[in-house]
Backbone as CSV, one residue per row, in Angstrom:
resi,resn,N_x,N_y,N_z,CA_x,CA_y,CA_z,C_x,C_y,C_z
1,SER,55.131,84.458,98.119,56.363,85.178,97.833,57.514,84.185,97.745
2,SER,58.455,84.436,96.842,59.578,83.538,96.639,60.496,83.502,97.852
3,THR,60.492,84.565,98.680,61.364,84.581,99.851,60.929,83.559,100.889
4,HIS,59.674,83.137,100.829,59.158,82.159,101.779,59.292,80.722,101.264
5,TRP,59.775,80.570,100.034,59.838,79.248,99.414,60.652,78.237,100.224
6,PRO,61.875,78.550,100.655,62.650,77.543,101.400,61.964,77.081,102.680
7,GLU,61.259,77.969,103.347,60.627,77.638,104.613,59.428,76.720,104.437
8,TYR,58.676,76.919,103.378,57.427,76.184,103.215,57.484,75.083,102.153
9,SER,58.615,74.936,101.481,58.680,73.991,100.368,58.458,72.552,100.803
10,THR,59.104,72.129,101.900,58.945,70.734,102.325,57.541,70.471,102.839
11,LYS,56.930,71.472,103.503,55.551,71.305,103.961,54.606,71.163,102.769
12,ALA,54.882,71.932,101.724,54.054,71.854,100.517,54.206,70.490,99.852
13,LEU,55.437,69.952,99.838,55.673,68.644,99.232,54.927,67.552,100.007
14,LEU,55.002,67.608,101.327,54.314,66.608,102.144,52.804,66.660,101.910
15,ALA,52.266,67.868,101.850,50.827,68.021,101.619,50.429,67.453,100.260
16,ALA,51.262,67.688,99.253,50.966,67.189,97.910,51.032,65.663,97.858
17,VAL,52.044,65.085,98.532,52.187,63.622,98.540,51.032,62.969,99.291
18,THR,50.730,63.469,100.495,49.676,62.857,101.304,48.296,63.037,100.676
19,GLY,48.168,64.053,99.850,46.899,64.255,99.158,46.806,63.498,97.849
20,GLY,47.910,62.873,97.443,47.917,62.116,96.202,47.919,62.979,94.959
21,HIS,48.479,64.212,95.079,48.457,65.152,93.953,49.786,65.083,93.182
22,THR,49.857,64.168,92.229,51.101,63.913,91.498,51.592,65.146,90.747
23,LYS,50.692,65.886,90.136,51.107,67.070,89.370,51.714,68.130,90.278
24,ALA,51.150,68.286,91.468,51.703,69.257,92.415,53.079,68.812,92.897
25,VAL,53.247,67.511,93.139,54.552,66.979,93.541,55.575,67.228,92.434
26,GLN,55.169,66.960,91.202,56.075,67.177,90.067,56.479,68.639,89.967
27,TYR,55.539,69.555,90.161,55.832,70.990,90.107,56.861,71.375,91.165
28,LEU,56.669,70.895,92.391,57.578,71.244,93.481,58.978,70.679,93.244
29,LEU,59.044,69.445,92.767,60.349,68.846,92.496,61.052,69.562,91.346
30,ASP,60.289,69.952,90.346,60.866,70.707,89.226,61.415,72.053,89.678
31,LYS,60.851,72.592,90.767,61.314,73.870,91.311,62.524,73.698,92.231
32,GLY,62.932,72.453,92.457,64.148,72.229,93.218,63.972,71.750,94.638
33,VAL,62.745,71.425,95.042,62.537,70.908,96.396,63.233,69.545,96.524
34,ASN,63.926,69.330,97.628,64.674,68.095,97.847,63.711,66.947,98.156
35,ILE,63.692,65.952,97.298,62.750,64.848,97.438,63.030,63.984,98.669
36,ASN,64.273,64.037,99.172,64.649,63.207,100.313,64.737,63.980,101.631
37,SER,64.194,65.197,101.645,64.160,65.976,102.885,63.205,65.335,103.884
38,TYR,63.536,65.465,105.174,62.636,64.988,106.219,61.645,66.091,106.561
39,MET,60.386,65.655,106.762,59.315,66.610,107.018,58.514,66.153,108.229
40,LYS,58.029,67.094,109.002,57.199,66.775,110.165,55.729,66.917,109.785
41,PRO,54.975,65.820,109.828,53.554,65.902,109.501,52.789,66.761,110.506
42,LYS,51.756,67.406,110.033,50.911,68.228,110.890,50.195,67.346,111.908
43,ASN,50.073,67.862,113.132,49.360,67.188,114.220,49.988,65.864,114.655
44,GLU,51.286,65.679,114.363,51.971,64.463,114.800,52.960,64.794,115.900
45,ASN,53.382,63.766,116.641,54.400,63.919,117.678,55.631,64.604,117.096
46,SER,56.289,65.456,117.887,57.412,66.252,117.400,58.586,65.391,116.941
47,ASP,58.661,64.122,117.415,59.760,63.248,117.019,59.520,62.580,115.678
48,VAL,58.310,62.645,115.162,57.974,61.961,113.920,58.396,62.790,112.720
49,GLN,59.175,62.167,111.831,59.570,62.840,110.594,59.502,61.848,109.436
50,TYR,58.998,62.322,108.314,58.876,61.482,107.128,59.659,62.097,105.976
51,THR,60.068,61.241,105.035,60.411,61.744,103.714,59.143,61.597,102.871
52,ALA,59.177,62.132,101.672,58.008,62.019,100.793,57.670,60.549,100.534
53,LEU,58.713,59.719,100.334,58.481,58.303,100.048,57.868,57.593,101.251
54,CYS,58.345,57.910,102.452,57.743,57.343,103.667,56.264,57.694,103.737
55,ALA,55.962,58.964,103.516,54.588,59.441,103.633,53.661,58.733,102.649
56,ALA,54.196,58.426,101.466,53.370,57.759,100.457,52.916,56.382,100.916
57,PHE,53.713,55.726,101.751,53.404,54.361,102.177,52.646,54.275,103.498
58,LEU,52.487,55.374,104.189,51.905,55.316,105.529,50.404,55.596,105.554
59,GLY,49.761,55.331,104.450,48.315,55.470,104.416,47.839,56.892,104.236
60,HIS,48.771,57.814,103.920,48.380,59.210,103.776,48.017,59.557,102.328
61,ALA,48.524,58.799,101.371,48.317,59.157,99.969,47.237,58.289,99.334
62,LYS,46.449,58.912,98.476,45.519,58.151,97.660,46.351,57.466,96.570
63,ASP,45.988,56.223,96.232,46.763,55.466,95.245,48.241,55.489,95.609
64,GLU,48.544,55.016,96.838,49.896,55.153,97.384,50.970,54.505,96.522
65,MET,50.661,53.400,95.852,51.678,52.734,95.044,52.001,53.517,93.770
66,ILE,50.996,54.207,93.228,51.243,55.066,92.066,52.143,56.231,92.476
67,MET,51.847,56.827,93.637,52.677,57.930,94.135,54.092,57.447,94.432
68,ALA,54.213,56.278,95.057,55.531,55.744,95.396,56.353,55.487,94.140
69,GLN,55.719,54.920,93.127,56.428,54.650,91.877,56.915,55.953,91.239
70,PHE,56.068,56.974,91.277,56.451,58.272,90.728,57.649,58.852,91.483
71,LEU,57.623,58.780,92.816,58.714,59.325,93.626,60.017,58.569,93.380
72,LEU,59.933,57.249,93.259,61.126,56.452,92.972,61.717,56.827,91.611
73,ASP,60.840,57.047,90.632,61.306,57.458,89.302,61.988,58.829,89.333
74,ARG,61.605,59.650,90.324,62.189,60.984,90.448,63.412,61.024,91.382
75,GLY,63.827,59.858,91.879,65.060,59.818,92.665,64.895,59.681,94.163
76,ALA,63.703,59.293,94.634,63.525,59.080,96.079,64.403,57.920,96.540
77,ASN,65.035,58.099,97.690,65.964,57.105,98.227,65.200,55.999,98.959
78,PRO,65.260,54.740,98.470,64.515,53.662,99.120,65.183,53.150,100.399
79,GLN,66.376,53.667,100.741,67.089,53.188,101.920,66.899,54.071,103.156
80,VAL,66.128,55.147,103.016,65.935,56.048,104.155,65.121,55.361,105.248
81,LYS,65.233,55.877,106.463,64.433,55.356,107.581,63.379,56.385,107.945
82,CYS,62.216,55.869,108.257,61.119,56.716,108.702,60.977,56.460,110.192
83,ASN,61.717,57.229,110.982,61.854,56.985,112.417,62.467,55.611,112.663
84,TRP,61.704,54.665,113.187,62.292,53.389,113.618,62.284,52.316,112.527
85,LYS,61.631,52.561,111.394,61.538,51.538,110.353,62.114,52.041,109.036
86,SER,62.685,51.114,108.277,63.131,51.477,106.930,61.897,51.613,106.045
87,VAL,62.021,52.433,105.003,60.873,52.649,104.127,60.503,51.359,103.395
88,LEU,61.477,50.484,103.145,61.195,49.208,102.487,60.358,48.300,103.386
89,GLU,60.652,48.318,104.681,59.850,47.533,105.630,58.426,48.067,105.688
90,ILE,58.294,49.396,105.737,56.962,50.012,105.758,56.191,49.639,104.495
91,ALA,56.870,49.685,103.346,56.219,49.386,102.069,55.714,47.952,102.021
92,SER,56.514,47.006,102.540,56.109,45.595,102.481,54.919,45.317,103.391
93,GLU,54.743,46.126,104.445,53.640,45.924,105.387,52.387,46.707,105.009
94,THR,52.496,47.611,104.034,51.382,48.475,103.668,50.364,47.738,102.799
95,PRO,49.088,47.686,103.213,48.066,47.086,102.350,47.977,47.885,101.053
96,ALA,47.680,47.210,99.972,47.596,47.908,98.691,46.395,47.417,97.906
97,TYR,45.755,48.340,97.204,44.608,47.981,96.367,45.068,47.066,95.235
98,SER,46.247,47.376,94.663,46.785,46.568,93.572,48.019,45.811,94.047
99,GLN,47.902,44.495,94.222,49.054,43.699,94.629,50.115,43.657,93.534
100,TYR,49.666,43.689,92.278,50.638,43.688,91.187,51.494,44.950,91.246
101,ARG,50.866,46.102,91.449,51.637,47.353,91.506,52.547,47.372,92.729
102,LYS,52.065,46.815,93.853,52.897,46.760,95.050,54.131,45.897,94.791
103,TRP,53.927,44.737,94.184,55.050,43.859,93.838,56.048,44.599,92.956
104,PHE,55.553,45.345,91.970,56.411,46.087,91.054,57.228,47.143,91.804
105,VAL,56.572,47.874,92.715,57.250,48.921,93.493,58.310,48.318,94.412
106,LEU,57.967,47.222,95.104,58.928,46.573,95.998,60.144,46.087,95.224
107,LYS,59.925,45.514,94.074,61.040,45.027,93.245,61.924,46.189,92.811
108,LYS,61.307,47.291,92.443,62.060,48.486,92.035,62.883,49.030,93.203
109,MET,62.302,49.017,94.404,63.011,49.491,95.584,64.199,48.589,95.924
110,LEU,64.004,47.289,95.792,65.094,46.354,96.060,66.254,46.582,95.103
111,ARG,65.945,46.803,93.844,67.000,47.026,92.853,67.757,48.324,93.111
112,GLY,67.100,49.265,93.779,67.745,50.542,94.060,68.443,50.594,95.406
113,SER,68.467,49.475,96.134,69.067,49.447,97.473,70.371,48.654,97.454
114,ARG,71.420,49.232,97.992,72.710,48.523,98.070,72.638,47.412,99.108
115,ARG,72.021,47.678,100.228,71.819,46.665,101.257,70.386,46.810,101.779
116,VAL,69.888,45.748,102.363,68.506,45.751,102.827,68.481,45.505,104.326
117,ASP,67.761,46.342,105.043,67.622,46.227,106.488,67.049,44.850,106.845
118,PRO,67.636,44.150,107.842,67.166,42.804,108.197,65.673,42.722,108.503
119,ASP,65.136,43.719,109.200,63.701,43.703,109.501,62.871,43.820,108.225
120,ALA,63.410,44.565,107.241,62.715,44.692,105.962,62.714,43.357,105.222
121,VAL,63.828,42.628,105.311,63.894,41.305,104.676,62.836,40.384,105.275
122,SER,62.719,40.377,106.603,61.713,39.544,107.268,60.307,39.908,106.792
123,SER,60.031,41.206,106.684,58.710,41.656,106.224,58.462,41.239,104.781
124,LEU,59.499,41.346,103.943,59.357,40.971,102.537,59.091,39.476,102.385
125,ILE,59.757,38.659,103.198,59.548,37.210,103.133,58.124,36.869,103.561
126,LYS,57.647,37.525,104.607,56.270,37.294,105.056,55.276,37.755,103.983
127,TYR,55.588,38.877,103.316,54.722,39.370,102.242,54.724,38.395,101.067
128,ALA,55.912,37.868,100.728,56.029,36.945,99.599,55.173,35.701,99.811
129,GLY,54.950,35.349,101.070,54.120,34.190,101.359,52.635,34.440,101.182
130,LYS,52.243,35.693,100.965,50.823,36.041,100.881,50.356,36.287,99.454
131,ILE,51.270,36.272,98.484,50.872,36.567,97.107,51.094,35.347,96.222
132,ASP,50.347,35.279,95.147,50.397,34.105,94.273,51.312,34.292,93.070
133,TYR,51.788,35.497,92.847,52.666,35.737,91.706,53.740,36.717,92.133
134,GLY,54.874,36.659,91.485,55.928,37.640,91.758,56.720,37.380,93.017
135,ASN,56.274,36.427,93.865,56.970,36.232,95.134,58.398,35.737,94.932
136,LEU,58.594,34.855,93.968,59.942,34.334,93.727,60.860,35.408,93.143
137,ASP,60.282,36.361,92.435,61.084,37.486,91.922,61.675,38.289,93.069
138,LEU,60.869,38.525,94.121,61.367,39.269,95.280,62.478,38.488,95.981
139,ILE,62.305,37.177,96.107,63.336,36.341,96.723,64.609,36.368,95.879
140,ASP,64.463,36.332,94.559,65.636,36.384,93.674,66.386,37.710,93.815
141,GLU,65.645,38.818,93.952,66.307,40.119,94.118,67.118,40.148,95.414
142,LEU,66.558,39.564,96.476,67.286,39.481,97.743,68.487,38.543,97.615
143,GLY,68.291,37.432,96.911,69.369,36.466,96.741,70.551,37.031,95.984
144,LYS,70.289,37.858,94.977,71.368,38.468,94.193,72.249,39.372,95.042
145,LYS,71.695,39.892,96.134,72.465,40.758,97.024,73.230,39.963,98.083
146,GLY,73.142,38.631,98.037,73.827,37.800,99.018,73.138,37.759,100.363
147,THR,71.879,38.182,100.396,71.149,38.287,101.666,71.076,36.967,102.410
148,PHE,70.820,35.885,101.706,70.589,34.601,102.374,71.874,33.877,102.738
149,ARG,72.965,34.237,102.094,74.258,33.658,102.488,74.725,34.247,103.812
150,LYS,74.359,35.511,104.050,74.836,36.203,105.251,73.969,35.916,106.473
151,ASN,72.673,35.859,106.294,71.773,35.799,107.447,70.613,34.849,107.197
152,GLY,70.905,33.753,106.458,69.837,32.884,105.988,69.037,32.206,107.075
153,GLY,69.686,31.901,108.213,68.991,31.182,109.269,67.779,31.918,109.792
154,ARG,67.959,33.188,110.101,66.849,33.987,110.628,65.689,34.030,109.629
155,TYR,66.028,34.183,108.349,64.986,34.338,107.344,64.288,33.017,107.026
156,LEU,65.021,31.912,107.107,64.372,30.613,106.934,63.330,30.391,108.022
157,ALA,63.689,30.745,109.253,62.744,30.597,110.365,61.482,31.411,110.108
158,ASP,61.639,32.630,109.567,60.476,33.460,109.226,59.628,32.787,108.147
159,ALA,60.310,32.220,107.150,59.612,31.656,105.990,58.768,30.448,106.350
160,PHE,59.171,29.698,107.371,58.457,28.456,107.673,57.073,28.686,108.254
161,TYR,56.773,29.894,108.642,55.426,30.152,109.156,54.454,30.503,108.031
162,GLY,54.786,31.512,107.222,53.802,32.015,106.268,54.098,31.763,104.803
163,SER,55.312,31.373,104.457,55.677,31.261,103.047,55.458,29.848,102.513
164,SER,55.399,29.759,101.191,55.214,28.461,100.544,56.536,27.705,100.482
165,MET,56.466,26.427,100.176,57.683,25.637,100.001,58.485,26.143,98.809
166,GLU,57.805,26.709,97.822,58.523,27.295,96.672,59.460,28.404,97.126
167,VAL,58.962,29.266,98.020,59.779,30.355,98.544,60.958,29.800,99.345
168,ILE,60.682,28.806,100.181,61.736,28.210,101.009,62.804,27.557,100.141
169,GLU,62.389,26.831,99.123,63.340,26.182,98.217,64.181,27.209,97.468
170,ARG,63.553,28.317,97.079,64.296,29.353,96.348,65.307,30.034,97.264
171,MET,64.922,30.277,98.516,65.863,30.837,99.488,67.054,29.896,99.690
172,SER,66.766,28.607,99.738,67.819,27.606,99.896,68.774,27.633,98.708
173,LYS,68.218,27.807,97.527,69.035,27.894,96.314,70.011,29.068,96.388
174,TRP,69.570,30.161,97.028,70.400,31.361,97.144,71.301,31.341,98.388
175,GLY,71.397,30.219,99.065,72.383,30.107,100.134,71.849,30.015,101.542
176,ALA,70.532,29.994,101.710,69.973,29.848,103.060,70.015,28.366,103.430
177,ASP,71.096,27.950,104.057,71.346,26.542,104.329,70.786,26.142,105.694
178,ALA,69.842,25.214,105.693,69.227,24.773,106.949,70.243,24.150,107.897
179,LYS,71.317,23.588,107.352,72.332,22.958,108.190,73.116,23.978,109.013
180,ASN,73.048,25.241,108.618,73.771,26.293,109.337,72.901,27.035,110.343
181,LEU,71.707,26.550,110.580,70.832,27.201,111.549,71.431,27.103,112.954
182,SER,71.327,28.186,113.699,71.746,28.150,115.095,70.709,27.338,115.877
183,PRO,71.028,26.903,117.109,70.032,26.160,117.898,68.701,26.903,118.028
184,GLU,68.779,28.209,118.249,67.544,28.996,118.378,66.796,29.055,117.057
185,GLU,67.522,29.249,115.932,66.897,29.358,114.613,66.247,28.050,114.189
186,ARG,66.918,26.914,114.480,66.325,25.640,114.061,65.075,25.330,114.887
187,TRP,65.090,25.712,116.171,63.914,25.534,117.020,62.766,26.387,116.486
188,ASN,63.056,27.664,116.179,62.016,28.571,115.667,61.469,28.110,114.326
189,ALA,62.353,27.594,113.458,61.914,27.139,112.140,60.907,25.993,112.261
190,LEU,61.234,24.995,113.077,60.330,23.860,113.225,59.063,24.258,113.976
191,ARG,59.209,25.126,114.946,58.023,25.617,115.680,57.099,26.371,114.720
192,ASN,57.654,27.163,113.825,56.849,27.898,112.855,56.182,26.955,111.857
193,ALA,56.894,25.889,111.476,56.301,24.898,110.581,55.086,24.250,111.249
194,MET,55.181,24.021,112.565,54.068,23.432,113.306,52.914,24.436,113.433
195,LYS,53.254,25.710,113.647,52.208,26.742,113.700,51.447,26.817,112.380
196,ALA,52.188,26.614,111.291,51.569,26.650,109.967,50.772,25.379,109.679
197,GLY,50.906,24.381,110.567,50.189,23.120,110.380,50.642,22.370,109.154
198,SER,51.970,22.396,108.898,52.490,21.816,107.659,53.431,20.651,107.928
199,ALA,52.947,19.438,107.657,53.807,18.258,107.768,54.879,18.275,106.685
200,VAL,54.565,18.881,105.544,55.541,18.966,104.447,56.746,19.797,104.876
201,LYS,56.482,20.941,105.498,57.583,21.794,105.964,58.370,21.109,107.082
202,ALA,57.664,20.446,107.972,58.343,19.739,109.065,59.244,18.647,108.500
203,THR,58.765,17.920,107.495,59.568,16.870,106.865,60.815,17.445,106.224
204,TRP,60.664,18.562,105.543,61.804,19.226,104.878,62.890,19.545,105.895
205,LEU,62.486,20.052,107.038,63.456,20.388,108.090,64.096,19.147,108.704
206,LEU,63.277,18.155,109.014,63.786,16.950,109.660,64.764,16.191,108.759
207,ASP,64.607,16.355,107.455,65.529,15.719,106.509,66.887,16.418,106.463
208,ARG,66.949,17.651,106.958,68.170,18.451,106.824,68.816,18.854,108.149
209,VAL,68.041,18.816,109.210,68.523,19.312,110.505,68.418,18.203,111.550
210,SER,69.457,18.068,112.355,69.437,17.065,113.440,68.854,17.691,114.702
211,TYR,67.670,17.235,115.082,67.025,17.706,116.304,67.198,16.659,117.407
212,THR,67.383,17.126,118.625,67.454,16.201,119.754,66.041,15.778,120.143
213,LYS,65.946,14.660,120.862,64.642,14.200,121.345,63.995,15.252,122.248
214,GLY,64.858,15.942,123.022,64.338,16.976,123.912,63.727,18.136,123.150
215,GLU,64.386,18.557,122.061,63.859,19.657,121.242,62.516,19.262,120.622
216,LEU,62.446,18.053,120.079,61.215,17.605,119.435,60.068,17.487,120.444
217,SER,60.377,16.962,121.622,59.343,16.834,122.667,58.834,18.198,123.099
218,ASP,59.755,19.156,123.221,59.394,20.515,123.636,58.486,21.171,122.600
219,ILE,58.835,21.001,121.318,58.041,21.611,120.241,56.661,20.958,120.167
220,VAL,56.601,19.637,120.324,55.307,18.948,120.318,54.426,19.460,121.461
221,ALA,55.008,19.569,122.652,54.244,20.023,123.819,53.717,21.436,123.619
222,LYS,54.578,22.340,123.139,54.153,23.734,122.944,53.106,23.841,121.836
223,SER,53.246,23.025,120.803,52.276,23.045,119.698,50.904,22.596,120.168
224,VAL,50.868,21.502,120.939,49.595,20.972,121.434,48.945,21.958,122.405
225,MET,49.751,22.550,123.283,49.213,23.490,124.266,48.645,24.740,123.606
226,SER,49.273,25.174,122.524,48.823,26.400,121.846,47.631,26.154,120.927
227,GLY,47.463,24.896,120.522,46.384,24.588,119.587,46.779,24.773,118.142
228,HIS,48.027,25.223,117.895,48.517,25.429,116.523,49.288,24.191,116.076
229,PHE,48.583,23.211,115.536,49.284,22.018,115.092,48.427,21.232,114.108
230,ASP,49.087,20.338,113.389,48.447,19.426,112.472,48.741,18.013,112.988
231,VAL,47.747,17.147,113.039,47.925,15.808,113.616,49.022,15.037,112.891
232,GLU,49.056,15.145,111.568,50.080,14.444,110.799,51.474,14.935,111.165
233,ALA,51.590,16.264,111.343,52.880,16.841,111.706,53.307,16.411,113.105
234,ILE,52.344,16.361,114.025,52.650,15.913,115.402,53.139,14.458,115.388
235,ASN,52.444,13.602,114.663,52.836,12.194,114.575,54.227,12.043,113.957
236,LEU,54.497,12.908,112.988,55.815,12.874,112.332,56.933,13.129,113.349
237,LEU,56.740,14.150,114.193,57.756,14.486,115.191,57.866,13.403,116.258
238,LEU,56.750,12.821,116.643,56.764,11.777,117.676,57.475,10.511,117.193
239,LYS,57.375,10.218,115.903,58.002,9.016,115.358,59.464,9.229,114.985
240,HIS,59.894,10.474,114.890,61.240,10.774,114.376,62.322,10.349,115.394
């Protein structure tokens, strides 16, 4: 009955999204269901609420990237939060069958966002380090928003663990200046370079950042104790 439509419309939308039924989602949206409404999933904690776009990325939808792309094309807001995480952060952490489609969706979401949640930026940088194509495009989209000029130190530290030197150099081009790292950020950056076992990354940092003998000794000791180190990188720090 049409009188029950407002009460059950969001539940119907969530069911259609989580089931991967694009035609059903299109029908509901054409009937006026709000694509950005928050919905409570069945059998979940009462505090948990999703939008359709959140639900598409949380492992509930078949072909989640196809569903996400469809929802974005229909006006889904990429800046909404799904409880404690932004939908962009969730998307960057979501495994995907097609990395190319995931890259395309993330780029589309970035272009539709006025600002990007800092935790989402960290997740995107870590994701960019895991793919062989399109990673610099994601960094460029973040750079165009001034992301690295405002908070570059934190993100450089993230990049030194999992990202390539190409990503780090591109971040630097967009304003992530190693010379502006705080004491904590410069320590984390070099520690992450050691965790990655990269003498190249360690050299890049040592050429740009002034470390004290105490900082270098501390990082060498922690690296050796943890077992996360490269002999060449250790020797580099000891000789510096």
